[in-house]
Short mmCIF file of C-alpha atoms and ligand atoms in Angstrom, two decimals:
data_model
loop_
_atom_site.label_atom_id
_atom_site.label_comp_id
_atom_site.label_asym_id
_atom_site.label_seq_id
_atom_site.Cartn_x
_atom_site.Cartn_y
_atom_site.Cartn_z
CA MET A 1 0.00 0.00 0.00
CA LYS A 2 1.18 3.51 -0.82
CA TYR A 3 0.41 5.02 2.60
CA GLN A 4 0.67 3.89 6.21
CA PHE A 5 -1.86 4.99 8.80
CA LYS A 6 -1.83 5.23 12.59
CA SER A 7 -5.20 6.84 13.25
CA MET A 8 -8.46 7.21 11.32
CA ILE A 9 -11.55 9.37 11.49
CA THR A 10 -14.54 7.28 12.57
CA GLY A 11 -17.09 9.99 13.30
CA LEU A 12 -17.92 13.52 12.10
CA GLY A 13 -20.54 16.03 13.20
CA PHE A 14 -21.30 19.72 13.02
CA SER A 15 -23.61 22.23 14.63
CA VAL A 16 -24.49 25.78 13.58
CA PRO A 17 -26.99 28.22 15.11
CA ASP A 18 -30.36 28.63 13.36
CA LYS A 19 -30.15 32.42 13.12
CA VAL A 20 -28.95 33.61 9.69
CA LEU A 21 -27.23 36.98 9.11
CA THR A 22 -27.42 37.82 5.40
CA ASN A 23 -25.53 40.41 3.39
CA ALA A 24 -28.81 42.35 3.18
CA ASP A 25 -28.94 42.40 7.01
CA LEU A 26 -25.37 43.75 7.10
CA GLU A 27 -26.28 46.49 4.60
CA LYS A 28 -28.61 47.84 7.32
CA ILE A 29 -25.87 47.82 9.99
CA VAL A 30 -22.78 49.20 8.19
CA ASP A 31 -21.93 50.98 4.93
CA THR A 32 -21.54 47.90 2.72
CA SER A 33 -23.29 46.11 -0.13
CA ASP A 34 -24.16 42.57 -1.10
CA GLN A 35 -22.18 43.06 -4.31
CA TRP A 36 -18.99 44.14 -2.47
CA ILE A 37 -19.18 41.25 0.01
CA VAL A 38 -19.88 38.60 -2.66
CA GLU A 39 -17.16 39.88 -5.03
CA ARG A 40 -14.46 40.29 -2.37
CA THR A 41 -15.24 37.29 -0.14
CA GLY A 42 -17.74 34.91 -1.76
CA MET A 43 -19.93 35.17 1.36
CA ARG A 44 -23.72 35.50 1.21
CA GLU A 45 -24.76 34.63 4.76
CA ARG A 46 -23.39 33.40 8.08
CA ARG A 47 -24.90 31.87 11.27
CA ILE A 48 -25.01 33.83 14.52
CA GLY A 49 -25.64 32.30 17.95
CA GLU A 50 -28.58 33.64 19.94
CA GLN A 51 -27.80 35.29 23.26
CA GLY A 52 -27.12 32.64 25.90
CA VAL A 53 -25.83 30.03 23.42
CA LEU A 54 -22.22 29.19 24.29
CA THR A 55 -19.29 27.88 22.28
CA SER A 56 -19.40 24.74 24.46
CA ASP A 57 -23.09 24.21 23.52
CA LEU A 58 -22.36 24.13 19.78
CA CYS A 59 -19.24 21.99 20.36
CA SER A 60 -21.12 19.50 22.56
CA ASP A 61 -23.87 19.15 19.95
CA ALA A 62 -21.32 18.51 17.17
CA ALA A 63 -19.44 16.07 19.44
CA ARG A 64 -22.56 14.00 20.20
CA LYS A 65 -23.18 13.55 16.45
CA ALA A 66 -19.56 12.47 15.87
CA MET A 67 -19.70 10.02 18.81
CA ASP A 68 -22.99 8.55 17.55
CA GLU A 69 -21.42 7.82 14.19
CA ALA A 70 -18.29 6.32 15.77
CA LYS A 71 -20.54 4.31 18.11
CA ILE A 72 -18.65 5.26 21.23
CA ASP A 73 -19.93 6.35 24.64
CA PRO A 74 -18.72 9.53 26.36
CA GLY A 75 -17.02 7.36 29.01
CA ASP A 76 -14.83 5.83 26.26
CA LEU A 77 -13.19 9.17 25.42
CA ASP A 78 -9.52 9.39 26.46
CA VAL A 79 -8.85 12.96 25.33
CA ILE A 80 -10.90 16.00 24.27
CA ILE A 81 -9.01 18.65 22.26
CA VAL A 82 -10.76 21.89 21.33
CA GLY A 83 -9.47 24.50 18.89
CA THR A 84 -11.06 27.85 19.74
CA VAL A 85 -10.27 31.53 20.26
CA THR A 86 -13.76 32.28 21.58
CA GLY A 87 -14.08 29.91 24.53
CA ASP A 88 -16.89 30.24 27.07
CA VAL A 89 -14.55 32.05 29.50
CA GLN A 90 -10.87 33.11 29.57
CA PHE A 91 -10.16 30.02 31.71
CA PRO A 92 -10.69 27.16 32.37
CA SER A 93 -10.65 25.55 28.96
CA THR A 94 -13.85 25.17 26.97
CA ALA A 95 -12.82 21.53 26.55
CA CYS A 96 -13.49 21.04 30.30
CA TYR A 97 -17.02 22.49 29.98
CA ILE A 98 -17.63 20.17 27.02
CA GLN A 99 -16.31 17.22 29.02
CA ASP A 100 -18.87 18.04 31.72
CA ASN A 101 -21.71 18.49 29.18
CA LEU A 102 -20.92 15.10 27.65
CA ASN A 103 -20.22 13.38 30.99
CA ALA A 104 -16.93 12.15 29.51
CA VAL A 105 -15.58 11.36 32.97
CA ASN A 106 -12.46 9.47 31.86
CA ALA A 107 -11.07 12.10 29.48
CA ALA A 108 -8.29 14.65 29.74
CA ALA A 109 -9.51 17.90 28.19
CA PHE A 110 -7.69 20.97 26.90
CA ASP A 111 -7.94 23.84 24.39
CA ILE A 112 -5.60 24.90 21.62
CA SER A 113 -5.20 28.56 20.66
CA ALA A 114 -4.18 28.48 17.00
CA ALA A 115 -7.06 30.54 15.55
CA CYS A 116 -8.29 29.08 12.24
CA SER A 117 -5.67 26.31 12.36
CA GLY A 118 -6.90 25.08 15.77
CA PHE A 119 -8.73 22.04 14.40
CA LEU A 120 -5.82 20.86 12.21
CA TYR A 121 -3.36 21.41 15.08
CA GLY A 122 -5.76 19.29 17.16
CA LEU A 123 -5.87 16.53 14.53
CA THR A 124 -2.05 16.54 14.44
CA ILE A 125 -1.81 16.13 18.22
CA ALA A 126 -4.51 13.43 18.26
CA ASP A 127 -2.85 11.46 15.44
CA ASN A 128 0.45 11.49 17.33
CA PHE A 129 -1.23 10.55 20.64
CA ILE A 130 -2.78 7.51 18.94
CA ALA A 131 0.50 6.64 17.18
CA SER A 132 2.17 6.61 20.61
CA GLY A 133 -0.19 3.81 21.65
CA LYS A 134 -1.23 5.66 24.82
CA TYR A 135 -4.75 6.72 23.74
CA LYS A 136 -7.48 5.11 21.63
CA ASN A 137 -10.50 7.41 21.47
CA ILE A 138 -9.91 11.10 20.90
CA LEU A 139 -12.48 13.82 20.28
CA VAL A 140 -11.15 16.79 18.28
CA ILE A 141 -13.38 19.86 17.97
CA GLY A 142 -13.15 23.26 16.29
CA GLY A 143 -15.75 25.64 17.68
CA GLU A 144 -16.25 29.40 17.67
CA MET A 145 -18.68 32.15 18.57
CA LEU A 146 -16.85 34.82 16.58
CA SER A 147 -19.93 37.06 16.67
CA ARG A 148 -19.06 37.74 20.34
CA ILE A 149 -15.72 39.37 19.42
CA THR A 150 -16.78 40.93 16.11
CA ASP A 151 -17.14 44.71 15.94
CA TYR A 152 -20.42 45.37 14.11
CA GLU A 153 -19.32 48.99 13.64
CA ASP A 154 -16.28 47.93 11.57
CA ARG A 155 -17.32 47.05 8.01
CA ARG A 156 -13.84 45.72 7.20
CA THR A 157 -14.28 42.78 9.58
CA CYS A 158 -17.95 42.37 10.56
CA VAL A 159 -19.01 40.97 7.19
CA LEU A 160 -16.53 38.09 7.45
CA PHE A 161 -17.26 36.06 10.56
CA GLY A 162 -19.82 33.50 11.72
CA ASP A 163 -20.48 30.98 14.52
CA GLY A 164 -20.44 27.17 14.52
CA ALA A 165 -18.66 23.98 15.56
CA GLY A 166 -17.45 20.76 14.00
CA ALA A 167 -16.12 17.58 15.60
CA ALA A 168 -14.25 14.41 14.68
CA ILE A 169 -13.51 11.16 16.50
CA LEU A 170 -10.06 9.67 15.94
CA GLN A 171 -9.34 6.01 16.68
CA PRO A 172 -6.54 3.59 15.76
CA SER A 173 -6.52 2.87 12.02
CA ASP A 174 -7.83 -0.45 10.69
CA GLY A 175 -4.84 -0.41 8.31
CA THR A 176 -6.84 0.46 5.17
CA ARG A 177 -7.49 4.17 5.77
CA GLY A 178 -6.67 7.07 8.03
CA ILE A 179 -4.36 10.03 8.41
CA VAL A 180 -1.43 9.92 5.98
CA LYS A 181 0.55 12.90 7.20
CA THR A 182 0.17 16.11 9.17
CA PHE A 183 2.04 19.40 8.99
CA MET A 184 1.90 22.51 11.16
CA LYS A 185 3.90 25.73 11.35
CA SER A 186 3.67 29.25 12.76
CA ASP A 187 5.05 32.74 12.11
CA GLY A 188 4.74 34.76 15.33
CA HIS A 189 6.46 37.71 13.67
CA LEU A 190 3.10 38.59 12.08
CA ALA A 191 0.95 38.06 15.19
CA ASP A 192 -0.42 41.61 15.42
CA LEU A 193 -1.86 41.62 11.89
CA LEU A 194 -4.85 39.63 13.17
CA TYR A 195 -5.68 39.67 16.86
CA MET A 196 -7.90 40.74 19.73
CA PRO A 197 -5.85 43.14 21.87
CA GLY A 198 -8.09 43.46 24.95
CA GLY A 199 -8.64 41.17 27.91
CA GLY A 200 -5.17 39.61 28.21
CA SER A 201 -2.07 40.54 30.24
CA LYS A 202 -1.18 43.27 27.71
CA HIS A 203 -4.47 45.18 28.02
CA PRO A 204 -6.43 43.72 30.96
CA ALA A 205 -10.14 44.47 30.81
CA SER A 206 -10.91 48.03 31.98
CA ASN A 207 -13.32 50.83 31.10
CA GLU A 208 -10.61 52.15 28.78
CA THR A 209 -10.21 48.88 26.85
CA VAL A 210 -13.96 48.72 26.38
CA GLU A 211 -14.15 52.37 25.24
CA LYS A 212 -11.32 51.74 22.75
CA ARG A 213 -13.16 48.64 21.48
CA LEU A 214 -10.11 46.46 22.17
CA HIS A 215 -12.28 43.38 22.87
CA TYR A 216 -12.97 42.98 19.18
CA ILE A 217 -11.04 41.38 16.30
CA LYS A 218 -8.51 43.73 14.66
CA MET A 219 -7.26 42.77 11.23
CA ALA A 220 -4.96 44.19 8.55
CA GLY A 221 -7.02 42.61 5.75
CA GLN A 222 -4.69 42.96 2.77
CA GLU A 223 -1.57 41.77 4.61
CA VAL A 224 -3.50 38.82 6.03
CA PHE A 225 -4.84 38.03 2.57
CA LYS A 226 -1.37 37.93 1.01
CA ALA A 227 0.08 35.79 3.80
CA ALA A 228 -2.89 33.41 3.63
CA VAL A 229 -2.56 32.87 -0.13
CA LYS A 230 1.16 32.15 0.16
CA SER A 231 1.13 29.93 3.23
CA MET A 232 -1.93 27.87 2.28
CA GLY A 233 -0.50 27.30 -1.20
CA ASP A 234 2.90 26.39 0.24
CA ALA A 235 1.38 23.99 2.81
CA ALA A 236 -0.80 22.27 0.21
CA SER A 237 1.92 21.79 -2.39
CA GLN A 238 4.51 20.71 0.20
CA MET A 239 2.11 18.08 1.58
CA LEU A 240 1.53 16.61 -1.89
CA LYS A 241 5.28 16.58 -2.53
CA ASP A 242 6.17 15.00 0.83
CA THR A 243 3.59 12.23 0.42
CA LYS A 244 4.36 11.72 -3.30
CA THR A 245 0.70 12.36 -4.03
CA THR A 246 -0.41 13.70 -7.42
CA THR A 247 -3.24 16.17 -7.90
CA LYS A 248 -4.98 13.45 -9.93
CA GLU A 249 -4.95 11.09 -6.94
CA LEU A 250 -6.55 13.71 -4.71
CA ASP A 251 -10.36 13.38 -4.48
CA LEU A 252 -11.15 16.49 -2.44
CA LEU A 253 -9.56 19.66 -1.07
CA ILE A 254 -11.22 21.11 2.03
CA PRO A 255 -9.51 24.45 2.69
CA HIS A 256 -10.19 26.83 5.57
CA GLN A 257 -13.21 28.87 4.46
CA ALA A 258 -11.84 32.41 4.90
CA ASN A 259 -12.45 33.94 1.50
CA ILE A 260 -13.35 32.46 -1.92
CA ARG A 261 -10.36 34.23 -3.51
CA ILE A 262 -7.93 32.59 -1.03
CA ILE A 263 -9.59 29.20 -1.68
CA ASP A 264 -9.37 29.63 -5.47
CA ALA A 265 -5.71 30.68 -5.26
CA THR A 266 -4.87 27.61 -3.13
CA ALA A 267 -6.55 25.27 -5.64
CA ARG A 268 -4.79 27.00 -8.57
CA ARG A 269 -1.43 26.63 -6.83
CA ILE A 270 -1.76 22.81 -6.82
CA ARG A 271 -3.55 22.83 -10.20
CA LEU A 272 -6.66 21.21 -8.77
CA PRO A 273 -9.91 21.52 -10.78
CA LYS A 274 -12.75 23.41 -9.08
CA GLU A 275 -14.95 20.30 -8.89
CA LYS A 276 -12.51 18.84 -6.37
CA VAL A 277 -12.72 21.80 -3.96
CA PHE A 278 -15.34 21.91 -1.21
CA ILE A 279 -16.76 25.39 -0.60
CA ASN A 280 -19.37 26.52 1.92
CA VAL A 281 -17.97 29.98 2.72
CA ASP A 282 -21.06 31.40 0.95
CA ARG A 283 -23.36 30.00 3.66
CA TYR A 284 -21.30 30.13 6.87
CA GLY A 285 -18.65 32.85 6.36
CA ASN A 286 -15.38 32.43 8.22
CA THR A 287 -15.93 30.34 11.36
CA SER A 288 -12.20 30.14 12.21
CA ALA A 289 -11.32 26.80 13.88
CA ALA A 290 -14.79 25.45 13.10
CA SER A 291 -14.61 26.00 9.36
CA ILE A 292 -12.77 22.82 8.33
CA PRO A 293 -14.65 20.32 10.55
CA ILE A 294 -18.00 21.89 9.57
CA ALA A 295 -17.00 21.54 5.91
CA MET A 296 -15.81 17.93 6.42
CA ALA A 297 -19.08 16.87 8.06
CA GLU A 298 -21.17 18.74 5.49
CA ALA A 299 -19.16 17.32 2.57
CA ARG A 300 -19.73 13.83 3.97
CA ASP A 301 -23.48 14.49 4.42
CA MET A 302 -23.69 15.78 0.82
CA GLY A 303 -21.87 12.73 -0.57
CA ARG A 304 -18.85 14.83 -1.58
CA LEU A 305 -16.55 13.05 0.92
CA LYS A 306 -16.87 9.29 0.61
CA HIS A 307 -15.11 6.35 2.22
CA ASP A 308 -11.66 5.71 0.72
CA ASP A 309 -11.53 9.22 -0.76
CA LEU A 310 -8.15 10.94 -0.45
CA CYS A 311 -8.73 14.37 1.06
CA LEU A 312 -6.41 17.30 1.76
CA LEU A 313 -7.19 19.79 4.54
CA VAL A 314 -5.32 23.08 4.65
CA SER A 315 -5.63 26.03 7.02
CA PHE A 316 -4.30 29.47 7.82
CA GLY A 317 -5.05 31.62 10.85
CA GLY A 318 -4.07 34.29 13.34
CA GLY A 319 -0.68 33.83 14.90
CA PHE A 320 0.06 33.32 12.06
CA THR A 321 -0.49 29.60 12.04
CA PHE A 322 -0.81 27.26 9.10
CA SER A 323 -1.36 23.56 8.78
CA ALA A 324 -2.20 20.71 6.39
CA VAL A 325 -3.49 17.19 6.87
CA LEU A 326 -3.78 14.49 4.19
CA PHE A 327 -6.11 11.58 4.98
CA LYS A 328 -7.94 8.67 3.38
CA TYR A 329 -11.49 8.78 4.71
N1 ACO B 1 -18.08 46.91 2.34
C1 ACO B 1 -17.75 47.87 1.46
N2 ACO B 1 -16.51 48.35 1.35
C2 ACO B 1 -15.57 47.85 2.15
C3 ACO B 1 -15.85 46.86 3.10
C4 ACO B 1 -17.17 46.38 3.19
N3 ACO B 1 -17.56 45.42 4.04
N4 ACO B 1 -14.71 46.56 3.75
C5 ACO B 1 -13.74 47.33 3.25
N5 ACO B 1 -14.25 48.11 2.29
C6 ACO B 1 -13.59 49.10 1.47
C7 ACO B 1 -12.34 49.62 2.14
O1 ACO B 1 -12.62 50.66 3.04
C8 ACO B 1 -11.53 50.09 0.94
O2 ACO B 1 -12.05 51.35 0.55
P1 ACO B 1 -11.06 52.55 0.14
O3 ACO B 1 -10.30 52.02 -1.05
O4 ACO B 1 -11.97 53.66 -0.14
O5 ACO B 1 -10.17 52.75 1.33
C9 ACO B 1 -11.91 49.09 -0.15
O6 ACO B 1 -13.13 48.48 0.28
C10 ACO B 1 -10.86 48.04 -0.37
O7 ACO B 1 -10.47 47.50 0.90
P2 ACO B 1 -9.41 46.37 1.01
O8 ACO B 1 -9.18 46.04 2.45
O9 ACO B 1 -8.25 46.68 0.16
O10 ACO B 1 -10.24 45.15 0.34
P3 ACO B 1 -9.74 43.74 -0.04
O11 ACO B 1 -9.96 43.48 -1.46
O12 ACO B 1 -8.37 43.44 0.53
O13 ACO B 1 -10.78 42.81 0.73
C11 ACO B 1 -10.90 41.49 2.72
C12 ACO B 1 -10.88 42.89 2.14
C13 ACO B 1 -12.11 40.76 2.19
C14 ACO B 1 -10.97 41.61 4.23
C15 ACO B 1 -9.62 40.74 2.28
O14 ACO B 1 -8.50 41.53 2.53
C16 ACO B 1 -9.44 39.42 2.99
O15 ACO B 1 -10.19 38.49 2.78
N6 ACO B 1 -8.39 39.30 3.83
C17 ACO B 1 -8.11 38.07 4.53
C18 ACO B 1 -9.06 37.95 5.66
C19 ACO B 1 -8.93 36.64 6.33
O16 ACO B 1 -8.82 35.64 5.72
N7 ACO B 1 -8.98 36.74 7.63
C20 ACO B 1 -9.12 35.66 8.45
C21 ACO B 1 -7.91 34.78 8.55
S1 ACO B 1 -8.37 33.46 9.45
C22 ACO B 1 -8.47 33.81 11.12
O17 ACO B 1 -7.55 33.58 11.84
C23 ACO B 1 -9.77 34.37 11.68
#
C-alpha cells in the first residue's frame, strides 16, 4: 500500500446556530453592499448564535453527532481537544465544559489557541497521541462564537465572521485508511496583523479597553490576505510533494473557508480543478477553527466526501499559524 496509517476518522458532526445573518442584514448595519461582500469574499450569509448560546453548547452538539457515528460512549473518550479563540470564559478551557456536558468522565480535556488552524493542530496532536499507543479514542473539535468578538461597527471585519462547531472522533486505524501525514507551522512575527488586543495581560479588561473597542477582532485585511494565499498554497503543495501524491490522486480539497479568492488561489497553486474543492464559505462565512470540521461533516453528508476518498485539509489563521493534513477517509 502507498500510505501507512496510525489513526483514522470514525465519526464527524457539526452544529451551527439557526439564526442567519445575510448580506442584506449587514447592509442595514454598516456601509456595505451585497455586491462588495460577494465579489471580495464569496460570502452570502453566516450563522449567529442567539444570546445565551455558548461555544461549548455548539461543540457538545457537534461532538454527540460524531460520537454517535463512531458508536462510542462519552465514558470511552480518552482525550478531548478543542481549537477555539472564543471559549466560554478566559479560563478554564472550553474543553473542560464540554467534558462536563458530555459526561466524559475518563477524558483529559484541553484547548488549543491556533485561531483558524486550531482544528488541524488538534488533529495533528490526536494522530500522534494515537500513534504513541497511549490513547485510543480522541475527540477533536473546532468551535467558535466569533460574533461575540466581532465589531459590528467595523465594516472591514464584521461581514466576514460567523459561529459554529465541527467535531471528529479519531481512533486507531484499521490499516486500510486514516491520516497519511500532518504538517503545522507558525510565524509569530506577524501576530499583530490579526488579533484581539483586549482582555489579556497586555491590556487587561478596563473601562478604557472597552471604550477603545479592544475586545474585538482587529485585522490588517490585505496583509492577512497575502500571507494566507502564500502559506496555504505552500502547505498544500509541500504536503503533496512530501507524500508523493499527485493532484490526480486527490479526491477532495477542504480548505479553511476564509475567502473564496484565497480558496481559489490555493486550488490553482496545486492545479486542482474546481470540482474537487469543497466550498461553503457562501453560507457560513469564516468560522475560524470550526470552518474545516463543519466543511468535512457537510461534505460527507452531501456525498462529496466518501469512504476511501483521499482528502487534503489546509488552514491558515491568526498567529500566524498554518497547517495541512492528508487523509484517506
Ligand atoms: N463593504 C464595502 N466596502 C468595504 C468593506 C465592506 N464590508 N470593507 C472594506 N471596504 C472598502 C475599504 O474601506 C476600501 O475602501 P477605500 O479604497 O476607499 O479605502 C476598499 O473596500 C478596499 O479595501 P481592502 O481592504 O483593500 O479590500 P480587499 O480586497 O483586501 O478585501 C478582505 C478585504 C475581504 C478583508 C480581504 O483583505 C481578505 O479576505 N483578507 C483576509 C481575511 C482573512 O482571511 N482573515 C481571516 C484569517 S483566518 C483567522 O484567523 C480568523
